[in-house]
Amino acid sequence: MTGDDLPATVWGPPNMSRGAADGRRLAASFGLMAAVLDGVALPRLLTLVAERARAMAGVPLAFIALPAEEAHTLRIDVAVGTGSDRIRGLTVRRGRSMLGRAFSSRRALSARIAADQTLSGLPAGPILILPLDTGEAARGVLAVLGRPGAEAFSSSTARQLLLFADTSARLVQLAEDRRATAPPDPAAAQILALPPPRPTRM
């Protein structure tokens, strides 16, 4: 797969005004924030991130790859859209793929063709890979894939998705921090504190 670091300033015109694009991104970000405040489970939150990114980019497929148990690998844990079943669960080595390059460098990458030999399940088409960067470290990568033969992502679309990925990473981190520091459920604690029932004599 041939790719370049962003910005890709000549790869296609923006498909909407800057104000409209900002509005869509902010709406998607506020939706994620509401989910975090509602205490949504992490797998569902990550699925929401991929769904919102797919809608913003107007593409058939989006996925999230996270560090796997095996050292120096990334696994596609979340995939939404056309062909998602074919790539969900795939694992790649960080040093041998564009996904790993974006993760390790913490920089967004774009390519004209999704033809990475380590991800043979991906359809041919433009791909944009964005680090889920909290500001301190990359937690994973978010990728959106266009239809085969489609033009590469414009710089304005790439910018909006990069901002969304940064916000998403921080919200996921916030959700994990809230879950780790949340006090125990009072009702559950009360049940646990109850003495065991006395045996009944027959």
Steps between C-alpha positions, in 0.01 A plus 500: 500500500643833400419783733605839623486689825222756518412762392407381151411842366422401142307179547149603414283804576300528822145375463342750738563842650741540790219606732283200415794263544584655837137460603493131411822437689381685809167318494680166480733599784213614723324172430804312626523723807137427583572128471795534738288687755236227469763243591485306174725192493837540329429261207183692418683833530766387253230381262341844521836660413531284188137559400530878535828506304347289223204738473722810501721360224208363297675166448386137507745374763672621817691313768705539817818304570634474855815351653460123529622264770793393285778757517542745212171412332171675433164324468188631328256479789226722357381514139178647360357507151538298183741210537554555872466128576795421274748716689375494859755314712788532253842564656799683350849568621570864578825514306360345182183691427363848445284452808811443708674797341214733594486354851873523568553843344172641641446666163212462256574319178315495169536271201361481150441124516428275795727222381700430812608136474456459875128582462398310191137515607481872427340605171703708254428867555615812684571458869557752779663375820479718811670445836273499804737726688421622851783754489720273707488179295320332212237255623427355157415610147176593324477434125242589235498339155344641186344306215729341239588758239389794714712812529730524798380693803518875474710698744188651657346157562829373639522799734148448635559130558835563667340746742221250564750219564688715753177586682388137492825379653467743788136404558587130504774575751251700708255210492767260624610741772140549616445126512821444694422765763123454525379413852341159537128468444337566844229243434755238404713586803197463727422158359859390549491625861195295594576201721449159345159347565474263792445139412139390531427205724293229340 
